[in-house]
PDB file of C-alpha atoms in Angstrom:
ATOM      1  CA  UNK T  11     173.650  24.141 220.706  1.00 40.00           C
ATOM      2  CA  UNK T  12     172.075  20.947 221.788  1.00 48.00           C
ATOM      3  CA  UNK T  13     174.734  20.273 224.036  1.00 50.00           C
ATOM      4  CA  UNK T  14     174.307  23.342 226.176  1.00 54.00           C
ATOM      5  CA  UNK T  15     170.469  21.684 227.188  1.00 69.00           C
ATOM      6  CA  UNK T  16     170.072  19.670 230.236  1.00 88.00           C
ATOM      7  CA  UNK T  17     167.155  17.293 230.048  1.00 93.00           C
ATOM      8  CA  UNK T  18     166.416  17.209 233.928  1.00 95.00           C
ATOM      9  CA  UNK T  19     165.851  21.217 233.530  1.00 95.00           C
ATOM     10  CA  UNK T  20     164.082  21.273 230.714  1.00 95.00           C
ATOM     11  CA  UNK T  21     161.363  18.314 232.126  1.00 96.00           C
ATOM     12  CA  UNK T  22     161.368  21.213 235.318  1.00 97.00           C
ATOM     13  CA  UNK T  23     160.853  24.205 233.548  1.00 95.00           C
ATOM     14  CA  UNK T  24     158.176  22.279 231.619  1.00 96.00           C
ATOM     15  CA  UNK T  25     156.494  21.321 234.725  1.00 96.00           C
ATOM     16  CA  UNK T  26     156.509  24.834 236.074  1.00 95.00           C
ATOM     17  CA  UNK T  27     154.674  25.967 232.913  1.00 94.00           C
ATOM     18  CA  UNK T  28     151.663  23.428 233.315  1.00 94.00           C
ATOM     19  CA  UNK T  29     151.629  25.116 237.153  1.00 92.00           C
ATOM     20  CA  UNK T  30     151.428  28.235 235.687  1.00 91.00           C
ATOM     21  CA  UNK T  31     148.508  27.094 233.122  1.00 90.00           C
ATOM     22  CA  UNK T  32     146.747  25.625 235.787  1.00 88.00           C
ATOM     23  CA  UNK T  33     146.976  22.048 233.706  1.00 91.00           C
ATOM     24  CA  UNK T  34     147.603  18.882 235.676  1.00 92.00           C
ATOM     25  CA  UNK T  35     151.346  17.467 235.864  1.00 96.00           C
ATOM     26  CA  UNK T  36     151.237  14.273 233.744  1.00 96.00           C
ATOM     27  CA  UNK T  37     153.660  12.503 232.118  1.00 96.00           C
ATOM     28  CA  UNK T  38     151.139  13.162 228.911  1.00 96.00           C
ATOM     29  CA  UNK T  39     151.072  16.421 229.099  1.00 95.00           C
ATOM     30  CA  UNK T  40     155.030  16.411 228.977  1.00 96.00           C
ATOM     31  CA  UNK T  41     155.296  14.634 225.665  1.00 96.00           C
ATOM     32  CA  UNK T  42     152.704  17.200 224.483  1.00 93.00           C
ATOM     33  CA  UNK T  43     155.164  19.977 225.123  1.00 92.00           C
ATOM     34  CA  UNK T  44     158.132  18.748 224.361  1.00 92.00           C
ATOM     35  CA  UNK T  45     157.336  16.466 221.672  1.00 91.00           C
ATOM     36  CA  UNK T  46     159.305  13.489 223.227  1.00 93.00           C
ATOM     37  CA  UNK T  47     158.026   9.821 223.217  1.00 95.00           C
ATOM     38  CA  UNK T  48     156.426   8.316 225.973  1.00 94.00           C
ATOM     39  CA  UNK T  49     159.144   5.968 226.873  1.00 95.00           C
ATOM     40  CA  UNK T  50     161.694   9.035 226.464  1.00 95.00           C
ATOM     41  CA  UNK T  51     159.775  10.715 228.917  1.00 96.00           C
ATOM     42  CA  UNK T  52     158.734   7.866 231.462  1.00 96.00           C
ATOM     43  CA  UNK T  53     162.292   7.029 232.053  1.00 96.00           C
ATOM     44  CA  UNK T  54     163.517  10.261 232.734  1.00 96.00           C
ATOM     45  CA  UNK T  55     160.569  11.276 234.996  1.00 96.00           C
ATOM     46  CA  UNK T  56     161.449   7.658 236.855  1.00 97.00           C
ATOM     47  CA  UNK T  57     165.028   9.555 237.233  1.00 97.00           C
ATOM     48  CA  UNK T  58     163.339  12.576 238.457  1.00 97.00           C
ATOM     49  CA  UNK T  59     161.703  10.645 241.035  1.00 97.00           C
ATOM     50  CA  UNK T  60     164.774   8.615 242.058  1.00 97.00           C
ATOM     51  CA  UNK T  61     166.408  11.969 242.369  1.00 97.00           C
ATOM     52  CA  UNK T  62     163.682  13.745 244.590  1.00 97.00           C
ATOM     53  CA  UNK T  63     162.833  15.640 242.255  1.00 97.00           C
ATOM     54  CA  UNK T  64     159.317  14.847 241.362  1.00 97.00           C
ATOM     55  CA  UNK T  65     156.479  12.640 242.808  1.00 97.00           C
ATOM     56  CA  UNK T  66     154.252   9.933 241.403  1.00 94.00           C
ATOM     57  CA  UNK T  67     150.668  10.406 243.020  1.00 94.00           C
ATOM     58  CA  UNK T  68     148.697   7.347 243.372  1.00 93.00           C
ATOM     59  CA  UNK T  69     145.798   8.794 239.998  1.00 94.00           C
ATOM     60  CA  UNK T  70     149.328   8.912 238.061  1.00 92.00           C
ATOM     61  CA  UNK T  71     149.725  12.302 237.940  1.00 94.00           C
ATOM     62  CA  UNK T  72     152.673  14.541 238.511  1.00 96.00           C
ATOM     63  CA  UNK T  73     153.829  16.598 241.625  1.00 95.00           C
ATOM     64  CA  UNK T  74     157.193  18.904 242.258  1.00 95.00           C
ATOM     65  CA  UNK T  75     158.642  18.438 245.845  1.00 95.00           C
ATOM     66  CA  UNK T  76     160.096  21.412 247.310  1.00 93.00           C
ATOM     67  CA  UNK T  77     163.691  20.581 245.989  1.00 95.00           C
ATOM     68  CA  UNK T  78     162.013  20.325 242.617  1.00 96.00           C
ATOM     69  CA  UNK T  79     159.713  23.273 242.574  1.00 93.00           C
ATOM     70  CA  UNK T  80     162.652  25.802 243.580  1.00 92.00           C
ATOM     71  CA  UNK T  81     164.930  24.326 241.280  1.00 94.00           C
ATOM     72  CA  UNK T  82     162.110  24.903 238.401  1.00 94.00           C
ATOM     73  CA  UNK T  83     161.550  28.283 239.634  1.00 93.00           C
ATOM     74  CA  UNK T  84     164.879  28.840 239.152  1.00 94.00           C
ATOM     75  CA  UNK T  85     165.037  27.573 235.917  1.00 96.00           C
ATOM     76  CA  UNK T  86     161.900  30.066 234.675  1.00 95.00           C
ATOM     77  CA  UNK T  87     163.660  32.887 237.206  1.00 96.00           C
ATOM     78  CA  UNK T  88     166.933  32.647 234.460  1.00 97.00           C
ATOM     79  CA  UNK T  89     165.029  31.730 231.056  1.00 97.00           C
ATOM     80  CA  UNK T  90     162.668  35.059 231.841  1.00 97.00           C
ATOM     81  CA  UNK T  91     166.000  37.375 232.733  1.00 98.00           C
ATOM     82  CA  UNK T  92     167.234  36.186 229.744  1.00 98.00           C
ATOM     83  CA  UNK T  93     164.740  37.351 227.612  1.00 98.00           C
ATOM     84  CA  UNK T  94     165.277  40.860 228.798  1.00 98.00           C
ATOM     85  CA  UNK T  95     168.375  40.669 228.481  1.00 98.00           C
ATOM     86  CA  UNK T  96     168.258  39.528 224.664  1.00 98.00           C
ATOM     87  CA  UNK T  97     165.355  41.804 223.844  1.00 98.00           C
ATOM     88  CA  UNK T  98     166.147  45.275 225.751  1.00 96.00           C
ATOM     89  CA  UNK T  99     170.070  45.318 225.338  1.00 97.00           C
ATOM     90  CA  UNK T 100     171.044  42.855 222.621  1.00 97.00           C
ATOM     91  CA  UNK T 101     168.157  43.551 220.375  1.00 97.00           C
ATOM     92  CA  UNK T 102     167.358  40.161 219.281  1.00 97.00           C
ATOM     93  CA  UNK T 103     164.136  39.239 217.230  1.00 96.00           C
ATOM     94  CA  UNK T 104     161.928  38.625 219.586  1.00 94.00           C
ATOM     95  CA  UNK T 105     160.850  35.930 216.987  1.00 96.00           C
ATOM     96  CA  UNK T 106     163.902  34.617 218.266  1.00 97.00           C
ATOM     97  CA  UNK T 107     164.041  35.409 221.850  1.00 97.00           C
ATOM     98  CA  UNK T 108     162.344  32.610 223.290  1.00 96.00           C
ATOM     99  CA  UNK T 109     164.452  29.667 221.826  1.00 95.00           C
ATOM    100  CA  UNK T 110     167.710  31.351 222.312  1.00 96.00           C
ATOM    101  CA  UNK T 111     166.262  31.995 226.413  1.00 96.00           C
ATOM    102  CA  UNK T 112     166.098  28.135 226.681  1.00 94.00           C
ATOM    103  CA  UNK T 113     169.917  27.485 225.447  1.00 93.00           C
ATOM    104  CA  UNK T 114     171.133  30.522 228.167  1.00 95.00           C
ATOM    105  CA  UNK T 115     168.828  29.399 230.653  1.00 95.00           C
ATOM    106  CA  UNK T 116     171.071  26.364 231.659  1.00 93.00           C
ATOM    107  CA  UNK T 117     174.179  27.935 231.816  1.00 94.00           C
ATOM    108  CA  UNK T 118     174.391  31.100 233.667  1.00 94.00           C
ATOM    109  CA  UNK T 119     175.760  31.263 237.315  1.00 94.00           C
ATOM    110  CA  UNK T 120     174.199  32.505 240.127  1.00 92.00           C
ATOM    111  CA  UNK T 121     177.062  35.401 240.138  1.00 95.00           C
ATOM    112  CA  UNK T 122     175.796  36.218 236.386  1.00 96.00           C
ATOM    113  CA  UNK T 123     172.026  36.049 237.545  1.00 96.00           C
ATOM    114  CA  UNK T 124     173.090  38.739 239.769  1.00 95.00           C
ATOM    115  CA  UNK T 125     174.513  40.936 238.080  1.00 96.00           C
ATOM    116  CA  UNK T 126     172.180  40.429 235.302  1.00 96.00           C
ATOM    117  CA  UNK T 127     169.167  41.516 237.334  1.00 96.00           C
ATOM    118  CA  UNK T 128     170.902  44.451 238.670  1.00 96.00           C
ATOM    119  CA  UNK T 129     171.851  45.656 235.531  1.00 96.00           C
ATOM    120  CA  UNK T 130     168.545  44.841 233.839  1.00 97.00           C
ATOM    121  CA  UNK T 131     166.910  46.879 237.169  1.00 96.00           C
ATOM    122  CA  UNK T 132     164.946  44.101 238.528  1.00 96.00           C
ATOM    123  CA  UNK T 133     162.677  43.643 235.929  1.00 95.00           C
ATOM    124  CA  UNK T 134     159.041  41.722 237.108  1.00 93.00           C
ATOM    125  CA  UNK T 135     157.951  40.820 233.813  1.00 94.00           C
ATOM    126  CA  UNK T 136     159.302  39.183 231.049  1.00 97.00           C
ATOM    127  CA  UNK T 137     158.742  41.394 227.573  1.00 97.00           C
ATOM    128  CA  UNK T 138     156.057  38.646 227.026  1.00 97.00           C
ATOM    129  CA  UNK T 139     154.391  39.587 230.122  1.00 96.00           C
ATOM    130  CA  UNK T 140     155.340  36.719 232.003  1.00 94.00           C
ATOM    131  CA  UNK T 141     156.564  37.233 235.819  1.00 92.00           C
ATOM    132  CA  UNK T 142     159.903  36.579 236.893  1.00 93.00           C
ATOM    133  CA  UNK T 143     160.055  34.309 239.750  1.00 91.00           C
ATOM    134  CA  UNK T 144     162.355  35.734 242.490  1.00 86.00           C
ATOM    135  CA  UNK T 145     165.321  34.860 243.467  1.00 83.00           C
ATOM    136  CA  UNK T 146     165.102  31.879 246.272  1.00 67.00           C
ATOM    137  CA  UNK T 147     164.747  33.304 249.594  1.00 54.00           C
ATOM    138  CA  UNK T 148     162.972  36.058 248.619  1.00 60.00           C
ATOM    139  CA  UNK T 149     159.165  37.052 248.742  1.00 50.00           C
ATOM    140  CA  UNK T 150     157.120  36.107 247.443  1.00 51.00           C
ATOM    141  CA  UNK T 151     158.268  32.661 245.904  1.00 51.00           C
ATOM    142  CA  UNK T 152     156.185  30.854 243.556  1.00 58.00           C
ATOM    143  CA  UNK T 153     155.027  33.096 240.782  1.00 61.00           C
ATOM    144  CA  UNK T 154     152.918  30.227 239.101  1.00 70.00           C
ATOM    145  CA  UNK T 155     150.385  30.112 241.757  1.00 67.00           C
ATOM    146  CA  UNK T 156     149.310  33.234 240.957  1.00 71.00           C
ATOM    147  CA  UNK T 157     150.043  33.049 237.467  1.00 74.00           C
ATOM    148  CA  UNK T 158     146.095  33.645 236.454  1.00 77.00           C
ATOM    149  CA  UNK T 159     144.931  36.177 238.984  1.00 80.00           C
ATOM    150  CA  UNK T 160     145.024  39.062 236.706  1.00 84.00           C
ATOM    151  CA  UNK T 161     143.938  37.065 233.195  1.00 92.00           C
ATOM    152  CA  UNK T 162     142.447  34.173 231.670  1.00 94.00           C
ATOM    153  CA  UNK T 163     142.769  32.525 228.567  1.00 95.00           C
ATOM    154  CA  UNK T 164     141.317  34.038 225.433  1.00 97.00           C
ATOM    155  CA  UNK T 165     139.768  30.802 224.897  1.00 96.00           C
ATOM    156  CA  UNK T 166     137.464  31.125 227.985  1.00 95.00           C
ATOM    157  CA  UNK T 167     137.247  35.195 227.880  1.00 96.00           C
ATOM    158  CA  UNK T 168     135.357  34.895 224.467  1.00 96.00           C
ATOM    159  CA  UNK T 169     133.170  32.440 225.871  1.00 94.00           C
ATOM    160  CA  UNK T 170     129.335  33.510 225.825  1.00 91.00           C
ATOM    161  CA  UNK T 171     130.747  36.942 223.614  1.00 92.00           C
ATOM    162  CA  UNK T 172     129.821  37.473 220.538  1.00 90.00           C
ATOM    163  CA  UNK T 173     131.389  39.568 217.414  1.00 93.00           C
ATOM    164  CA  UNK T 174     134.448  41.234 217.811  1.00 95.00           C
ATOM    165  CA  UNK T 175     135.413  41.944 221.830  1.00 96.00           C
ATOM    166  CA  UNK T 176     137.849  43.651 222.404  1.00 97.00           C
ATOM    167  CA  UNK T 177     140.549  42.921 225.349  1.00 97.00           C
ATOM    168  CA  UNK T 178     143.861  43.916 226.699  1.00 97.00           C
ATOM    169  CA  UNK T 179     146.959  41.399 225.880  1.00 97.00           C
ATOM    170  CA  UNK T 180     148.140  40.722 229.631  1.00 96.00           C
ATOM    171  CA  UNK T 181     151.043  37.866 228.680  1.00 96.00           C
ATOM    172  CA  UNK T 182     151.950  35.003 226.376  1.00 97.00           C
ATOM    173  CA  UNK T 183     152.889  32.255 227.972  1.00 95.00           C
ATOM    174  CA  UNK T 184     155.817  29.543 227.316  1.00 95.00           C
ATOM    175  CA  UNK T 185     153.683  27.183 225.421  1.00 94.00           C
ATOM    176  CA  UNK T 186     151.927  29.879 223.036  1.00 96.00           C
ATOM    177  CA  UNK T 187     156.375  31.202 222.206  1.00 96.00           C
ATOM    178  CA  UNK T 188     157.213  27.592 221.640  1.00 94.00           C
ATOM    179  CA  UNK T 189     154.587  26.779 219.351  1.00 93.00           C
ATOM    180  CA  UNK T 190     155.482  28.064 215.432  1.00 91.00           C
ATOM    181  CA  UNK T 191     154.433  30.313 214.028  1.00 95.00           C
ATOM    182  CA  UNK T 192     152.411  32.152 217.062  1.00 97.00           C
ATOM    183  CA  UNK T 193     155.643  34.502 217.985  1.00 97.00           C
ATOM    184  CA  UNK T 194     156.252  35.442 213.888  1.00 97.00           C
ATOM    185  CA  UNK T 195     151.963  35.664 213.783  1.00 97.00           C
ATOM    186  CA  UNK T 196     151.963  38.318 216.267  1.00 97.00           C
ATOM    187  CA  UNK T 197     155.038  40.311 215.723  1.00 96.00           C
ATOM    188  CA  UNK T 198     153.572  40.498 211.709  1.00 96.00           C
ATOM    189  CA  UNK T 199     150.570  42.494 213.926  1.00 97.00           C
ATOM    190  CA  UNK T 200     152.587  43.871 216.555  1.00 96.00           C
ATOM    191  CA  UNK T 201     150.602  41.752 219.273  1.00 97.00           C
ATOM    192  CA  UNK T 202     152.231  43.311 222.801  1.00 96.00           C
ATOM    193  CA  UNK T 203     151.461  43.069 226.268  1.00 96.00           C
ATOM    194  CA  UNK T 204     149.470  45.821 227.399  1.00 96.00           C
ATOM    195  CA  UNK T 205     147.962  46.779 224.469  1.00 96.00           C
ATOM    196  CA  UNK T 206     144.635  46.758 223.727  1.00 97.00           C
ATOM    197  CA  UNK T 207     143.217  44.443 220.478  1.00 97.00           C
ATOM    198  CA  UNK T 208     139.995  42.380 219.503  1.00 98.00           C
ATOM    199  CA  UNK T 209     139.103  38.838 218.663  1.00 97.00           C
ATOM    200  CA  UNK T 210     136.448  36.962 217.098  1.00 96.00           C
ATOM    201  CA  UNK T 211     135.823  33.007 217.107  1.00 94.00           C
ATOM    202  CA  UNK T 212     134.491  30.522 214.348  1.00 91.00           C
ATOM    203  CA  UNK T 213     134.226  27.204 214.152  1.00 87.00           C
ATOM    204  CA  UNK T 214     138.228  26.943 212.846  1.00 86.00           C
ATOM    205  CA  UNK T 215     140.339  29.592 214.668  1.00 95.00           C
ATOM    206  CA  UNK T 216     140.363  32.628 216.978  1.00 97.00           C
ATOM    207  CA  UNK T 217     141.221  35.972 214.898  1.00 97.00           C
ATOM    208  CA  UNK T 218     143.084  38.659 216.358  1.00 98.00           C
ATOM    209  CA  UNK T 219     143.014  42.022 215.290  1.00 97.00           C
ATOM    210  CA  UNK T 220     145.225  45.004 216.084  1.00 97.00           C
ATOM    211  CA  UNK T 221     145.710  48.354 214.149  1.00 95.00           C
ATOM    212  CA  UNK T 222     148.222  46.849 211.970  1.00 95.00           C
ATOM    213  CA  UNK T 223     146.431  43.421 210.961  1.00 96.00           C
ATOM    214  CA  UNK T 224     144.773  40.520 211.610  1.00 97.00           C
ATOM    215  CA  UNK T 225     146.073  36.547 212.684  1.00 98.00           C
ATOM    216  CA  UNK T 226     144.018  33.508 213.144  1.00 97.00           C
ATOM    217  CA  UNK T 227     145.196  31.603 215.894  1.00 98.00           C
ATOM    218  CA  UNK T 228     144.200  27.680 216.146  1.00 96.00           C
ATOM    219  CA  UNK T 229     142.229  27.264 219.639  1.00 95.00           C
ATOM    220  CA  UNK T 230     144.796  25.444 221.651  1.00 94.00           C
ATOM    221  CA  UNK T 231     147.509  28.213 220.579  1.00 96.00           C
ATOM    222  CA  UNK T 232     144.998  30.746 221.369  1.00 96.00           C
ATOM    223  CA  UNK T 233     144.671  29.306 225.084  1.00 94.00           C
ATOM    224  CA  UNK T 234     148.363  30.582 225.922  1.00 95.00           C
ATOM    225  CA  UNK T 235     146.843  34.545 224.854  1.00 97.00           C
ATOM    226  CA  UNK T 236     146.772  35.619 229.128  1.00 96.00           C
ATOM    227  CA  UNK T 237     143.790  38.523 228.195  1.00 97.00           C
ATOM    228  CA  UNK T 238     141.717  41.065 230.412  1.00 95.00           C
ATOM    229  CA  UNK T 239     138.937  43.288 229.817  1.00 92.00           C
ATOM    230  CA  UNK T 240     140.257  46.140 227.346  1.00 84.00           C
ATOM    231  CA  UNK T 241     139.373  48.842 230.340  1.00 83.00           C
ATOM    232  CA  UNK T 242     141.131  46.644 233.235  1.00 72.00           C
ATOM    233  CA  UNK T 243     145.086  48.108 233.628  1.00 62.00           C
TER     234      UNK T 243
END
């Protein structure tokens, strides 16, 4: 299925996830996620940029231009459908749901977007939690800016908290479904949004616990968990 991946969409989509994270766009932070070298990566950002895609501030970092940023958002706007679509009507494992989102996402037509969030019913939310941008044109537009104004990361909500605190699951985001074995971890403990769980830190790992189980999460995995207090809805 490799050949079904284009490179220039996946570098976008990647880009709109580190907006989403709040982490700065570098060319670092790229190889991270993708696990491409740095030269892999520098040349195609320098074909990003040549394209108008991307910018190269003067501290090195990263920035979309507005051709860029709505083409990412459209990107994440057809990966997110997708998963929907594969979890609600085709049934897949949602072990499964996220890799199979990032083959589909770079095919499907505008006409098939269409009719694929009419017949989903306009879903806002991903069945990870994650919002689905709209569709260009439409209001409002840039669902990573306000990617964090409901949740933070369990990382920082356990900060200063003792024990086991308990929280609600509000999403997972891209980086936490790419990274094995987090998406097999929590389905073993039936980790969904919405539901309510607990945690508890050590020096090693965060440890979730639902009614079904407990995982131990390494701390940069457990940074994707999007959490809120257990009483906030």
């Amino acid at each position: 299925m490799s050949e079904l991946i284009d490179t220039t969409e996946m570098y976008l989509r990647t880009l709109y996830e580190l907006l989403e994270e709040g982490i700065d766009l570098r060319r670092a932070r790229i190889v991270d996620r993708l696990h491409q070298s740095g030269p892999t990566v520098s040349q195609t950002v320098s074909r990003m940029e040549r394209d108008g895609l991307v910018v190269l501030h003067e501290d090195r970092s990263l920035g979309l231009t507005q051709t860029g940023h709505d083409r990412a958002q459209a990107v994440m706007r057809r990966h997110r459908l997708v998963e929907c679509l594969l979890t609600e009507v085709i049934g897949l494992d949602r072990v499964d749901v996220h890799d199979e989102a990032c083959r589909w996402e770079h095919v499907i037509s505008p006409q098939v977007e269409q009719r694929l969030d009419i017949i989903l019913g306009h879903p806002r939310v991903s069945p990870f939690g994650n919002a689905i941008p709209y569709a260009h044109g439409q209001m409002p537009s840039d669902s990573a800016q306000h990617f964090r104004d409901d949740s933070e990361p369990l990382t920082s909500f356990l900060e200063g908290r003792t024990g086991l605190v308990r929280f609600r699951l509000v999403r997972m985001s891209e980086f936490f479904q790419a990274t094995e074995p987090n998406l097999a971890m929590a389905e073993r403990v039936g980790m969904l949004p919405g539901d309510v769980m607990a945690a508890s830190r050590d020096d090693e790992a965060i440890a979730v616990r639902t009614t079904t189980g407990e995982v131990r999460f390494p701390e940069a995995d457990a940074e994707g968990l999007f959490v809120t207090g257990a009483d906030d809805q």
